[in-house]
Amino acid sequence: MGRPNWAPDEIDIERPSVARMYDYYLGGSHNFAVDRAAAQAMVAAVPEAPLMAQANRAFLRRAVQFLVDAGVRQFLDIGSGIPTVGNVHEIAQRAAPDARVVYVDVDPVAVAHSREILAGNDGATIVQEDLRHPERIVDHPDVRRLIDFDRPVAVLIVAVLHFVPDDDRPAELLRTLRDALAPDSWLVLSQASADGRGDDERAEAEAVYRRTDNPLWIRSRSELTALFDGFELVEPGVVWVPQWRPESPESAEEAERSAFIGGVGRLGG
Amino acid sequence: MPGGPAGGGPAAWPATGAGAATSGAATFAGAWAKAVSGTSYLPMTQAQLEALLCRLAQDLAAALLAEPFDLRAGQRVGAELVAAHIASAEGLGRTVEVVQLRLVRDLGLVADDVEDRMARLLAAVATGYARALRDRTLDEQESIRRAAMTARAEAERALRASEARFRHQATHDPLTGLPNRALFTERLAAAVNTPGRAADRVGLCFLDLDRFKRINDSYGHQVGDALLTMVADRFRRALDGHLVARLGGDAFVVLIENTGGTRDVIAVAEAALAAVHEPALVAGHEVAVTASVGLVERQVAGTSPGELMRAADCTMHWAKSAGGDCWELYDAERHHRQLARQALSAAIPAALERGEFFLDYQPLASLRDGRLIGVEALVRWRHPQLGVLRPDSFIDLAEETGLIVPLGGWVLAEACRAAGTWSASGGAAPFVSVNLAVRQVHRPGLVQEVRTLLRHTGLPPERLQLEITESTMMSTAEEPVRALRVLADLGVRIAIDDFGTGYCNLAYLRDLPVTELKVAGEFVAGLRTPEARADERILASLVSLAHALDLTVTAEGVETAGQAERLRAIGCDAGQGWHFGRPEPADRILARLS
Ligand SMILES: C[S@@+](CC[C@H](N)C(=O)[O-])C[C@H]1O[C@@H](n2cnc3c(N)ncnc32)[C@H](O)[C@@H]1O
């Protein structure tokens, strides 16, 4: 029986959530049996899955550090997930206590968890919204309360775009966000890529994620680069995430195993 | 105390000194960091990780050499690893391996029973680590479950809120925000049908704005809508405590529960009328608003919501017919009369078809010699249930509904047909006088209809008289006058019926093709008493004026010989009334003639 269209979505924890699967890859325990089962199936198909997640999370950390160093004090993290360890506000506020961070996620459990973690933090909050409604995000009163769109903002959409198929017109979504931003704002994107991988592996990974609410939409490096439209990519451009400004040359070795590509762009004046 | 030599232990730092130990610890920390990297996400830079592990390596070294051997130091290191998110089964395995293989060597540690101590130290690290990891796992499980519960509760709340919103939408009028018919019906049903409330009394106040359509038409719908919203707000304020609903259009209804009698509903009606009355400025227009209100109030027992609504609605229409801007209270008898009238008028078409109507005729006599000069055709209805009905019980209805056109047409045709068959031995046969309703006169086909009838029945035009009322002629339309003129030119007699009761303007008669005035019975009634000089004088001047205009005068309602005598003396031409004969079938009147 379908729900009437005025009724909000149900919370179905019998279905694996990509947010909690990701937490499992990172070594967290903020997950349920269904999530672990799905994550384990993913690991069976793609043994490096946990490494990929860790590499992505490390990219996020370096990107945020880079942005704080560049003077950015406002962060809009869309698809922020379950705050496990190494959250954006922890990184940003450690380096700059006045930094403001607004998290956005569609997953109601992730949102509830974030709210608990952020209780008492005046500089950070969470909003339940969908990347596919960027206008609602930028108009949201809680977003407006913390973020001044007349000043530079870093928009982070990290490990999320592979859940946004081309049918949802990601380029348009990003354009809407871009139009709300002041010059010298930033965009950080990363997502799963199958460049250089076999079709089998890709098919199996896709099969696992079809069990969740978020099927996978793999993109190539050139496709992701195109999504930076209007932004000027900083060095080294869109690369395997371990290659993005690594802390040491060794940490960028075998970077393609991470299966994640990403980059950071700056909005021209 | 990281990095510093332990003060006085059984074993000593190697002779190479603290510097070498520190560099050894760094080498070891590098290997350790490499071993644990990738076991779980480590939220720090490589340098931070190595610094941390370097400190822990020195703690381990100190613990390994400490005297007495302290298990808690090893456990602390295990817990610290977990706290730093080096927190996975693999993380522990790799740690045990790297410490076992390299700690003593890299840091150049020397002790007698180092193997023994190492085993116990690793056991302590593993214990501390496992304990901390278990606590952390449980904490995380708890927090994610709590989050799921919160999210569920939030979703439930949102569901209830949207259900409430949905219910509100389904039960309220979007324009005014008032409850709608659905909610009203529900509440009325509850008020009437709830067990144990039979003895209660309940009232309805049915409100309809007067001439609202005109406001809508002349100012536009936006102004109309703004007005409705404003009126709704006023009702809400003025009728606080009662359920006020908008039924649609400009109709509102108020439910008044637990009334003590009609005065309670009357009070509501008056409050509502007063609220409507306040001057209204809508979109820059000063709009005068009034309403018609129907009230019903009765005991719950024996009534139903539908009955109450019908009664209130019907009563509201009484207020409308009374001109609006007032209330009316339901009256069962009046309602039943109205229903009976409605039933009667609905039955007219079928009655015409079945031939239930027939005509009687009343004599019109010359006042000079008492001779019968004409008869007035009077319609009767032989109703299968109600018996013979006189015209006053159904002509008004027929006029209201427009059924007067077919009915009057039948009367005219039947009268012509009958009169065509009358022949008088000796003098002229009497003319037949037929009443024409306003609508009949205003119909375009009247002249043709009369011509055809005369041709078919052979009735000479001068033996047909058409009686019209003054009001028929008061309209400014030229067409009826022209039609009557054509008929008059044909020779048909035209009489003004009931003259003197209405507008009574003799001047206009000059321009009309009228041949006769029938003076209303009430003037004649005044002649009954010998002292009624005033009435007599009015009548006398009326007659002389009519004669001056070349009109004959017939007096209606002549009941006594005395009246007839005085009318004759005044100069009145003819009379009609009981004195000359009651309405009867034609053959009886004709029989008397011969
Ligand atoms: C793999 S996690 C990424 C977490 C974090 N950004 C990181 O990279 O470490 C993906 C998150 O995106 C969220 N997500 C997926 N589709 C989304 C959408 N359309 N709008 C907002 N969030 C979305 C999921 O609920 C999940 O929490």
mmCIF file of C-alpha atoms in Angstrom, chain A residues 91-204:
data_model
loop_
_atom_site.group_PDB
_atom_site.id
_atom_site.type_symbol
_atom_site.label_atom_id
_atom_site.label_comp_id
_atom_site.label_asym_id
_atom_site.label_seq_id
_atom_site.Cartn_x
_atom_site.Cartn_y
_atom_site.Cartn_z
ATOM 1 C CA ILE A 91 38.722 20.164 11.328
ATOM 2 C CA ALA A 92 37.559 23.685 10.531
ATOM 3 C CA GLN A 93 36.823 24.845 14.061
ATOM 4 C CA ARG A 94 40.077 23.441 15.415
ATOM 5 C CA ALA A 95 41.951 25.566 12.917
ATOM 6 C CA ALA A 96 39.539 28.529 13.061
ATOM 7 C CA PRO A 97 37.151 28.549 16.048
ATOM 8 C CA ASP A 98 34.897 31.089 14.342
ATOM 9 C CA ALA A 99 34.310 28.801 11.358
ATOM 10 C CA ARG A 100 30.684 28.044 10.597
ATOM 11 C CA VAL A 101 29.521 24.750 9.235
ATOM 12 C CA VAL A 102 26.095 23.723 7.997
ATOM 13 C CA TYR A 103 25.596 20.071 7.263
ATOM 14 C CA VAL A 104 22.880 18.870 4.918
ATOM 15 C CA ASP A 105 21.717 15.310 4.460
ATOM 16 C CA VAL A 106 18.576 13.529 3.289
ATOM 17 C CA ASP A 107 18.985 10.582 5.594
ATOM 18 C CA PRO A 108 16.811 11.273 8.647
ATOM 19 C CA VAL A 109 18.846 9.015 10.919
ATOM 20 C CA ALA A 110 22.058 10.733 9.875
ATOM 21 C CA VAL A 111 20.358 14.050 10.546
ATOM 22 C CA ALA A 112 19.129 13.009 13.984
ATOM 23 C CA HIS A 113 22.595 11.731 14.869
ATOM 24 C CA SER A 114 24.265 14.899 13.659
ATOM 25 C CA ARG A 115 21.847 16.989 15.654
ATOM 26 C CA GLU A 116 22.847 15.154 18.804
ATOM 27 C CA ILE A 117 26.550 15.537 18.081
ATOM 28 C CA LEU A 118 26.180 19.230 17.294
ATOM 29 C CA ALA A 119 24.060 20.115 20.302
ATOM 30 C CA GLY A 120 25.674 23.098 21.987
ATOM 31 C CA ASN A 121 27.827 24.033 19.017
ATOM 32 C CA ASP A 122 26.673 27.494 17.994
ATOM 33 C CA GLY A 123 28.792 27.511 14.869
ATOM 34 C CA ALA A 124 27.456 24.320 13.334
ATOM 35 C CA THR A 125 24.082 22.822 12.509
ATOM 36 C CA ILE A 126 22.372 20.231 10.364
ATOM 37 C CA VAL A 127 19.497 20.599 7.937
ATOM 38 C CA GLN A 128 17.487 17.774 6.470
ATOM 39 C CA GLU A 129 17.267 18.479 2.780
ATOM 40 C CA ASP A 130 17.957 16.927 -0.571
ATOM 41 C CA LEU A 131 20.756 18.018 -2.862
ATOM 42 C CA ARG A 132 18.192 17.753 -5.621
ATOM 43 C CA HIS A 133 16.446 20.823 -4.161
ATOM 44 C CA PRO A 134 19.360 23.244 -3.992
ATOM 45 C CA GLU A 135 17.058 26.284 -3.845
ATOM 46 C CA ARG A 136 15.496 24.932 -0.661
ATOM 47 C CA ILE A 137 18.950 24.453 0.795
ATOM 48 C CA VAL A 138 20.142 27.975 0.123
ATOM 49 C CA ASP A 139 16.840 29.463 1.274
ATOM 50 C CA HIS A 140 16.603 27.358 4.404
ATOM 51 C CA PRO A 141 16.388 29.596 7.486
ATOM 52 C CA ASP A 142 18.943 27.517 9.425
ATOM 53 C CA VAL A 143 21.355 27.749 6.513
ATOM 54 C CA ARG A 144 20.791 31.483 6.271
ATOM 55 C CA ARG A 145 21.247 31.872 9.990
ATOM 56 C CA LEU A 146 24.818 30.560 9.920
ATOM 57 C CA ILE A 147 25.939 31.314 6.404
ATOM 58 C CA ASP A 148 26.295 34.733 4.860
ATOM 59 C CA PHE A 149 26.075 34.234 1.117
ATOM 60 C CA ASP A 150 27.603 37.631 0.495
ATOM 61 C CA ARG A 151 30.882 36.221 1.714
ATOM 62 C CA PRO A 152 32.831 33.246 0.363
ATOM 63 C CA VAL A 153 31.429 29.831 1.179
ATOM 64 C CA ALA A 154 32.945 26.424 0.563
ATOM 65 C CA VAL A 155 30.345 23.994 -0.758
ATOM 66 C CA LEU A 156 31.376 20.390 -0.136
ATOM 67 C CA ILE A 157 29.654 17.621 -2.063
ATOM 68 C CA VAL A 158 31.943 14.780 -1.196
ATOM 69 C CA ALA A 159 31.138 11.159 -2.034
ATOM 70 C CA VAL A 160 27.562 12.142 -2.854
ATOM 71 C CA LEU A 161 27.353 12.828 -6.582
ATOM 72 C CA HIS A 162 27.510 9.130 -7.408
ATOM 73 C CA PHE A 163 24.049 9.003 -5.804
ATOM 74 C CA VAL A 164 22.772 11.686 -8.177
ATOM 75 C CA PRO A 165 22.112 10.237 -11.633
ATOM 76 C CA ASP A 166 22.266 12.391 -14.739
ATOM 77 C CA ASP A 167 18.461 12.281 -14.876
ATOM 78 C CA ASP A 168 18.486 14.520 -11.824
ATOM 79 C CA ARG A 169 20.541 17.054 -13.832
ATOM 80 C CA PRO A 170 23.448 17.505 -11.459
ATOM 81 C CA ALA A 171 24.884 20.306 -13.602
ATOM 82 C CA GLU A 172 21.726 22.330 -13.052
ATOM 83 C CA LEU A 173 21.724 21.614 -9.339
ATOM 84 C CA LEU A 174 25.301 22.840 -9.103
ATOM 85 C CA ARG A 175 24.488 25.906 -11.168
ATOM 86 C CA THR A 176 21.718 26.824 -8.747
ATOM 87 C CA LEU A 177 24.128 26.523 -5.858
ATOM 88 C CA ARG A 178 26.791 28.469 -7.737
ATOM 89 C CA ASP A 179 24.365 31.287 -8.433
ATOM 90 C CA ALA A 180 23.844 31.723 -4.696
ATOM 91 C CA LEU A 181 27.578 32.050 -3.999
ATOM 92 C CA ALA A 182 29.760 35.122 -3.642
ATOM 93 C CA PRO A 183 33.005 35.442 -5.643
ATOM 94 C CA ASP A 184 35.926 33.523 -4.157
ATOM 95 C CA SER A 185 33.631 30.782 -2.969
ATOM 96 C CA TRP A 186 34.705 27.187 -3.358
ATOM 97 C CA LEU A 187 33.388 23.871 -4.577
ATOM 98 C CA VAL A 188 34.742 20.515 -3.448
ATOM 99 C CA LEU A 189 33.533 17.450 -5.337
ATOM 100 C CA SER A 190 34.433 13.800 -5.146
ATOM 101 C CA GLN A 191 32.708 10.686 -6.324
ATOM 102 C CA ALA A 192 33.183 7.063 -7.294
ATOM 103 C CA SER A 193 34.705 6.394 -10.656
ATOM 104 C CA ALA A 194 35.257 3.141 -12.499
ATOM 105 C CA ASP A 195 38.028 4.446 -14.692
ATOM 106 C CA GLY A 196 40.397 1.554 -15.276
ATOM 107 C CA ARG A 197 38.202 -1.026 -13.529
ATOM 108 C CA GLY A 198 36.591 -4.127 -14.963
ATOM 109 C CA ASP A 199 32.940 -4.232 -15.927
ATOM 110 C CA ASP A 200 32.271 -7.133 -13.522
ATOM 111 C CA GLU A 201 33.447 -5.239 -10.519
ATOM 112 C CA ARG A 202 31.438 -2.230 -11.487
ATOM 113 C CA ALA A 203 28.316 -4.306 -12.084
ATOM 114 C CA GLU A 204 28.670 -6.024 -8.693
#
